[in-house]
Amino acid sequence: MEHFTSVADIGDLKKAVAEALQVKHDRFAWDTLGRNKTLVMLFFNSSLRTRLSTQKAAQNLGMNVMVLDVAQGAWKLETERGVIMDGDKPEHLLEAIPVIGSYCDIIGVRSFAGLTSKADDYNELVLSQFVQYSRRPVVSLESATRHPLQSFADLITIEEYKRTPRPKVVLTWAPHPRALPQAVPNSFAEWMNATDYDFVITHPHGYELDPRFVGSARVEYDQHKAFEGAEFIYAKNWSAWADPNYGKILSSDRSWTVDSAKMSLTSNAFFMHCLPVRRNMIVSDSVIESPTSIVIPEAANREISAQVVLKRILETL
Ligand code: CP
């Protein structure tokens, strides 16, 4: 594996899940593979799970890890090419990236969508420069349009919990007070479309995702109908993708909150969310605390997805 930025980089999903379960069974079996190798993780945005799980995964492999919060203690970085740098950003990515690359063997980058320019976001303005200029394998720790380590962990979790070979999996929009990127739903859709699951997306009108990510999924605007017979409910908020409303909140309709009444329409579905989650906006207390809520094992699998990705990259170095 050269870089890990989307589902295309993981190859055969069945093999990837089998490898993940092998890693989970004995996560210290490759504890010398990363000896004298260094992972730098660069965060342009906040994180709890990605930071801790990826660091733990790297340490399981014997790697050294350095973490840099770009917003705290580092120089502010200019990302646009050709600008006159007379503002508050004293360093350009074009110098910072190769410098960081010179200190490490693998680079992890978290850089969210700005939600002001769809072109910048969907061209992956920041991540693509790391891929182009670092001369190191790059792992997306969530980019403007995708969150592949999360989606891989989601897939592992579904494979562990599914009760039927081809479960109905529903991605549902839910309300949130702030405008959020489409990275998690895009990525989840991309990974679910790479399986043979019965995959349905439900959201209010106006929240259509980029058709390149929707792919072969069925879109159902009636959330109740979408939930019927579902075995997994994956909740997430996202802002509008379609023009002219890119990045905007069009609805905060709390009738879309996932609650017990809606879950009763499902086939005793498991509830999933990538976390952090706003309780009683996205999901009711009763659902997230129910026996079928698997948000904690889902988050725990972030260590496993990260370890498989780092292991595969290390095996090529
Ligand atoms: N799910 C996820 O990526 O969590 P963090 O933002 O806390 O890393």
Short mmCIF file of C-alpha atoms and ligand atoms in Angstrom, two decimals:
data_model
loop_
_atom_site.label_atom_id
_atom_site.label_comp_id
_atom_site.label_asym_id
_atom_site.label_seq_id
_atom_site.Cartn_x
_atom_site.Cartn_y
_atom_site.Cartn_z
CA MET A 1 0.00 0.00 0.00
CA GLU A 2 1.47 3.35 -1.03
CA HIS A 3 -1.03 5.81 0.44
CA PHE A 4 -4.32 5.30 2.28
CA THR A 5 -6.86 7.94 1.32
CA SER A 6 -9.91 5.97 0.12
CA VAL A 7 -11.45 2.51 -0.21
CA ALA A 8 -9.54 2.05 -3.48
CA ASP A 9 -6.30 1.76 -1.49
CA ILE A 10 -7.37 -1.20 0.65
CA GLY A 11 -7.94 -3.72 -2.15
CA ASP A 12 -10.08 -6.80 -1.52
CA LEU A 13 -12.41 -6.01 1.39
CA LYS A 14 -12.82 -9.61 2.50
CA LYS A 15 -9.04 -9.97 2.77
CA ALA A 16 -8.80 -6.65 4.62
CA VAL A 17 -11.45 -7.70 7.17
CA ALA A 18 -9.78 -11.11 7.62
CA GLU A 19 -6.46 -9.35 8.26
CA ALA A 20 -8.18 -6.98 10.70
CA LEU A 21 -9.59 -9.90 12.69
CA GLN A 22 -6.14 -11.51 12.73
CA VAL A 23 -4.63 -8.25 14.04
CA LYS A 24 -7.41 -7.98 16.62
CA HIS A 25 -6.72 -11.53 17.80
CA ASP A 26 -3.05 -10.69 18.52
CA ARG A 27 -2.29 -7.01 18.00
CA PHE A 28 1.31 -7.35 19.26
CA ALA A 29 2.32 -10.09 16.81
CA TRP A 30 4.07 -7.50 14.57
CA ASP A 31 5.64 -5.43 17.36
CA THR A 32 9.05 -5.22 15.65
CA LEU A 33 7.78 -4.38 12.15
CA GLY A 34 7.89 -0.64 12.86
CA ARG A 35 11.19 -0.61 14.75
CA ASN A 36 13.15 2.61 14.00
CA LYS A 37 10.26 3.85 11.86
CA THR A 38 8.43 7.08 12.71
CA LEU A 39 4.84 8.17 12.15
CA VAL A 40 4.09 11.89 12.19
CA MET A 41 0.44 12.74 12.72
CA LEU A 42 -0.55 16.25 11.72
CA PHE A 43 -3.88 17.62 12.92
CA PHE A 44 -5.40 20.69 11.32
CA ASN A 45 -8.59 19.86 13.27
CA SER A 46 -9.48 18.41 16.67
CA SER A 47 -9.62 14.68 17.38
CA LEU A 48 -10.04 12.20 20.21
CA ARG A 49 -10.44 8.77 18.59
CA THR A 50 -8.26 9.20 15.52
CA ARG A 51 -5.37 10.61 17.51
CA LEU A 52 -5.40 7.96 20.24
CA SER A 53 -6.31 4.92 18.15
CA THR A 54 -3.75 5.63 15.41
CA GLN A 55 -1.01 6.34 17.95
CA LYS A 56 -1.87 3.09 19.76
CA ALA A 57 -1.89 1.17 16.46
CA ALA A 58 1.55 2.54 15.57
CA GLN A 59 2.90 1.67 19.01
CA ASN A 60 1.51 -1.87 18.69
CA LEU A 61 3.75 -2.15 15.61
CA GLY A 62 6.79 -0.80 17.45
CA MET A 63 6.77 2.62 15.73
CA ASN A 64 7.81 5.98 17.13
CA VAL A 65 5.03 8.57 16.94
CA MET A 66 5.15 12.37 16.77
CA VAL A 67 1.96 14.45 16.86
CA LEU A 68 1.65 18.06 15.75
CA ASP A 69 -1.46 20.18 16.29
CA VAL A 70 -1.20 22.77 13.57
CA ALA A 71 -3.48 25.18 15.43
CA GLN A 72 -1.57 24.92 18.71
CA GLY A 73 2.15 25.62 18.87
CA ALA A 74 3.00 25.30 15.17
CA TRP A 75 3.33 28.07 12.60
CA LYS A 76 0.06 28.78 10.83
CA LEU A 77 0.30 27.21 7.39
CA GLU A 78 -0.69 28.78 4.10
CA THR A 79 -2.35 26.20 1.84
CA GLU A 80 -3.09 28.23 -1.32
CA ARG A 81 -0.48 28.48 -4.05
CA GLY A 82 0.45 31.88 -5.47
CA VAL A 83 -0.77 34.03 -2.58
CA ILE A 84 1.23 37.01 -1.29
CA MET A 85 2.00 35.86 2.23
CA ASP A 86 1.49 39.18 4.01
CA GLY A 87 -1.15 37.85 6.42
CA ASP A 88 -1.04 35.78 9.61
CA LYS A 89 0.40 32.60 8.04
CA PRO A 90 4.23 32.66 8.11
CA GLU A 91 4.87 29.23 6.54
CA HIS A 92 3.66 27.57 3.33
CA LEU A 93 2.69 23.94 3.05
CA LEU A 94 5.14 23.64 0.17
CA GLU A 95 8.08 24.02 2.58
CA ALA A 96 6.42 22.47 5.64
CA ILE A 97 5.47 19.21 3.90
CA PRO A 98 8.95 18.13 2.74
CA VAL A 99 10.44 19.24 6.07
CA ILE A 100 7.95 17.05 7.96
CA GLY A 101 8.64 14.24 5.48
CA SER A 102 12.35 14.43 6.27
CA TYR A 103 11.64 13.55 9.92
CA CYS A 104 9.44 10.51 9.41
CA ASP A 105 8.60 7.40 7.38
CA ILE A 106 4.80 7.75 7.26
CA ILE A 107 2.64 10.90 7.52
CA GLY A 108 -0.94 10.97 8.83
CA VAL A 109 -2.97 14.08 8.04
CA ARG A 110 -6.31 15.32 9.34
CA SER A 111 -7.69 18.23 7.37
CA PHE A 112 -11.43 18.89 7.27
CA ALA A 113 -13.42 20.58 4.55
CA GLY A 114 -13.55 24.36 4.84
CA LEU A 115 -17.14 24.27 3.49
CA THR A 116 -16.63 27.59 1.70
CA SER A 117 -15.19 26.36 -1.62
CA LYS A 118 -16.56 23.08 -2.93
CA ALA A 119 -13.76 23.03 -5.52
CA ASP A 120 -11.03 23.30 -2.85
CA ASP A 121 -12.69 20.70 -0.66
CA TYR A 122 -13.47 18.16 -3.39
CA ASN A 123 -9.99 18.61 -4.94
CA GLU A 124 -8.55 17.82 -1.49
CA LEU A 125 -6.48 21.01 -1.41
CA VAL A 126 -4.44 19.99 1.67
CA LEU A 127 -4.26 16.18 1.50
CA SER A 128 -3.32 16.15 -2.18
CA GLN A 129 -0.30 18.39 -1.48
CA PHE A 130 0.95 15.95 1.17
CA VAL A 131 0.59 13.09 -1.33
CA GLN A 132 2.38 15.12 -3.99
CA TYR A 133 5.23 16.72 -2.03
CA SER A 134 6.06 14.67 1.08
CA ARG A 135 7.79 11.71 -0.63
CA ARG A 136 6.27 9.60 2.14
CA PRO A 137 3.25 7.30 2.35
CA VAL A 138 0.29 9.43 3.47
CA VAL A 139 -2.56 8.14 5.64
CA SER A 140 -5.76 10.15 5.70
CA LEU A 141 -6.86 10.78 9.27
CA GLU A 142 -10.03 12.33 7.74
CA SER A 143 -9.80 14.61 4.77
CA ALA A 144 -12.18 17.11 3.24
CA THR A 145 -14.21 14.41 1.48
CA ARG A 146 -13.45 11.06 3.15
CA HIS A 147 -12.71 9.35 6.47
CA PRO A 148 -11.40 5.96 5.36
CA LEU A 149 -9.96 4.76 8.71
CA GLN A 150 -13.41 5.32 10.20
CA SER A 151 -15.19 3.55 7.34
CA PHE A 152 -12.82 0.58 7.55
CA ALA A 153 -13.54 0.33 11.30
CA ASP A 154 -17.26 0.56 10.52
CA LEU A 155 -16.96 -2.30 8.04
CA ILE A 156 -15.06 -4.47 10.53
CA THR A 157 -17.77 -3.76 13.13
CA ILE A 158 -20.62 -4.65 10.78
CA GLU A 159 -18.86 -7.89 9.81
CA GLU A 160 -18.49 -8.76 13.51
CA TYR A 161 -22.12 -8.03 14.42
CA LYS A 162 -24.13 -8.95 11.31
CA ARG A 163 -26.74 -11.67 11.78
CA THR A 164 -27.41 -12.29 8.09
CA PRO A 165 -24.94 -12.58 5.20
CA ARG A 166 -26.24 -9.51 3.37
CA PRO A 167 -27.61 -7.10 6.00
CA LYS A 168 -29.71 -4.03 5.31
CA VAL A 169 -27.54 -1.06 6.34
CA VAL A 170 -29.11 2.41 6.54
CA LEU A 171 -27.16 5.66 6.59
CA THR A 172 -29.45 8.32 8.04
CA TRP A 173 -29.00 12.08 8.21
CA ALA A 174 -29.80 13.54 11.65
CA PRO A 175 -29.88 17.15 12.90
CA HIS A 176 -26.91 19.04 14.32
CA PRO A 177 -26.46 22.69 15.39
CA ARG A 178 -23.31 23.28 13.29
CA ALA A 179 -22.52 22.78 9.62
CA LEU A 180 -20.50 19.57 9.26
CA PRO A 181 -18.56 18.21 6.26
CA GLN A 182 -19.78 15.30 4.14
CA ALA A 183 -16.58 13.28 4.68
CA VAL A 184 -18.00 10.59 6.98
CA PRO A 185 -21.20 9.90 5.00
CA ASN A 186 -19.31 10.06 1.68
CA SER A 187 -16.76 7.60 2.92
CA PHE A 188 -19.28 5.30 4.59
CA ALA A 189 -21.26 5.20 1.33
CA GLU A 190 -18.11 4.49 -0.68
CA TRP A 191 -17.18 1.54 1.55
CA MET A 192 -20.74 0.17 1.79
CA ASN A 193 -21.04 0.32 -2.00
CA ALA A 194 -17.92 -1.83 -2.20
CA THR A 195 -19.72 -4.60 -0.25
CA ASP A 196 -22.75 -6.65 -1.28
CA TYR A 197 -24.90 -5.27 1.58
CA ASP A 198 -28.38 -3.86 0.98
CA PHE A 199 -27.40 -0.21 1.43
CA VAL A 200 -29.91 2.63 1.81
CA ILE A 201 -29.33 6.35 2.42
CA THR A 202 -32.07 8.50 3.94
CA HIS A 203 -32.07 12.27 4.38
CA PRO A 204 -34.34 15.28 3.96
CA HIS A 205 -34.65 16.86 0.49
CA GLY A 206 -31.68 19.15 -0.15
CA TYR A 207 -29.14 16.91 1.60
CA GLU A 208 -28.28 14.83 -1.48
CA LEU A 209 -24.65 13.68 -1.39
CA ASP A 210 -22.28 13.80 -4.35
CA PRO A 211 -23.58 11.10 -6.76
CA ARG A 212 -20.00 9.78 -7.04
CA PHE A 213 -20.31 8.65 -3.43
CA VAL A 214 -24.00 7.67 -3.49
CA GLY A 215 -23.13 5.20 -6.24
CA SER A 216 -25.50 2.25 -6.30
CA ALA A 217 -27.13 3.02 -2.92
CA ARG A 218 -30.91 3.39 -2.76
CA VAL A 219 -31.97 6.87 -1.60
CA GLU A 220 -35.19 6.96 0.45
CA TYR A 221 -36.51 10.34 1.61
CA ASP A 222 -38.97 8.79 4.08
CA GLN A 223 -36.83 7.96 7.12
CA HIS A 224 -39.47 5.66 8.64
CA LYS A 225 -39.69 3.64 5.44
CA ALA A 226 -35.90 3.46 5.22
CA PHE A 227 -35.66 2.06 8.75
CA GLU A 228 -38.07 -0.84 8.05
CA GLY A 229 -36.19 -4.13 8.33
CA ALA A 230 -32.79 -2.48 8.81
CA GLU A 231 -30.11 -4.44 10.66
CA PHE A 232 -27.75 -1.50 11.08
CA ILE A 233 -28.62 2.19 11.51
CA TYR A 234 -25.65 4.49 10.90
CA ALA A 235 -26.50 8.05 11.93
CA LYS A 236 -24.57 11.15 10.88
CA ASN A 237 -25.19 14.78 10.22
CA TRP A 238 -23.85 16.50 7.15
CA SER A 239 -24.30 19.91 5.54
CA ALA A 240 -25.69 20.37 2.03
CA TRP A 241 -23.47 19.31 -0.87
CA ALA A 242 -25.55 20.53 -3.82
CA ASP A 243 -25.15 24.04 -5.21
CA PRO A 244 -26.06 26.77 -4.38
CA ASN A 245 -26.26 25.55 -0.77
CA TYR A 246 -22.83 23.88 -0.41
CA GLY A 247 -21.82 23.74 3.26
CA LYS A 248 -25.11 25.15 4.55
CA ILE A 249 -27.56 23.88 7.16
CA LEU A 250 -30.95 23.55 5.46
CA SER A 251 -32.82 21.85 8.28
CA SER A 252 -32.54 21.26 12.00
CA ASP A 253 -35.71 19.17 12.04
CA ARG A 254 -35.50 17.09 15.21
CA SER A 255 -38.09 14.68 13.88
CA TRP A 256 -35.02 13.13 12.15
CA THR A 257 -33.34 12.34 15.52
CA VAL A 258 -32.90 8.58 15.89
CA ASP A 259 -35.16 7.52 18.76
CA SER A 260 -36.59 4.30 20.16
CA ALA A 261 -39.85 4.59 18.19
CA LYS A 262 -37.91 4.67 14.93
CA MET A 263 -35.57 1.89 16.01
CA SER A 264 -38.66 -0.26 16.68
CA LEU A 265 -39.32 -0.21 12.90
CA THR A 266 -36.03 -1.98 12.28
CA SER A 267 -35.07 -5.63 12.56
CA ASN A 268 -33.66 -5.02 16.08
CA ALA A 269 -30.96 -2.96 14.37
CA PHE A 270 -27.60 -2.13 15.82
CA PHE A 271 -27.03 1.62 16.23
CA MET A 272 -23.75 3.06 14.91
CA HIS A 273 -22.16 6.51 14.88
CA CYS A 274 -18.53 7.53 14.35
CA LEU A 275 -18.54 9.79 17.47
CA PRO A 276 -18.39 12.43 18.82
CA VAL A 277 -22.19 12.47 18.89
CA ARG A 278 -24.64 15.12 20.09
CA ARG A 279 -27.12 13.28 22.28
CA ASN A 280 -30.79 14.10 21.76
CA MET A 281 -29.91 15.87 18.49
CA ILE A 282 -28.50 12.95 16.49
CA VAL A 283 -29.71 10.13 18.76
CA SER A 284 -31.79 9.84 21.90
CA ASP A 285 -30.21 8.77 25.20
CA SER A 286 -32.39 5.66 25.16
CA VAL A 287 -31.00 4.47 21.80
CA ILE A 288 -27.33 5.21 22.39
CA GLU A 289 -27.53 3.55 25.80
CA SER A 290 -29.52 0.54 24.53
CA PRO A 291 -28.05 -2.99 24.30
CA THR A 292 -27.98 -2.69 20.49
CA SER A 293 -25.85 0.46 20.50
CA ILE A 294 -22.38 -0.56 19.26
CA VAL A 295 -20.73 2.86 19.16
CA ILE A 296 -18.04 1.84 21.69
CA PRO A 297 -16.88 -1.37 19.94
CA GLU A 298 -17.07 0.61 16.68
CA ALA A 299 -14.68 3.22 18.11
CA ALA A 300 -12.45 0.46 19.53
CA ASN A 301 -12.09 -0.94 16.01
CA ARG A 302 -10.41 2.32 14.98
CA GLU A 303 -7.22 0.92 16.52
CA ILE A 304 -7.59 -2.19 14.37
CA SER A 305 -8.28 -0.41 11.09
CA ALA A 306 -5.32 1.90 11.68
CA GLN A 307 -3.05 -1.01 12.56
CA VAL A 308 -3.91 -2.91 9.37
CA VAL A 309 -3.19 0.19 7.27
CA LEU A 310 0.12 1.02 9.00
CA LYS A 311 1.15 -2.65 8.92
CA ARG A 312 0.54 -2.86 5.18
CA ILE A 313 2.50 0.34 4.54
CA LEU A 314 5.39 -0.79 6.78
CA GLU A 315 5.53 -4.10 4.88
CA THR A 316 6.37 -2.12 1.72
CA LEU A 317 9.08 0.14 3.22
N1 CP B 1 -14.62 9.43 14.68
C1 CP B 1 -13.55 10.25 14.77
O1 CP B 1 -12.79 10.42 13.81
O2 CP B 1 -13.36 10.78 15.99
P1 CP B 1 -12.34 11.97 16.30
O3 CP B 1 -12.80 13.18 15.53
O4 CP B 1 -12.43 12.16 17.79
O5 CP B 1 -10.98 11.55 15.87
#
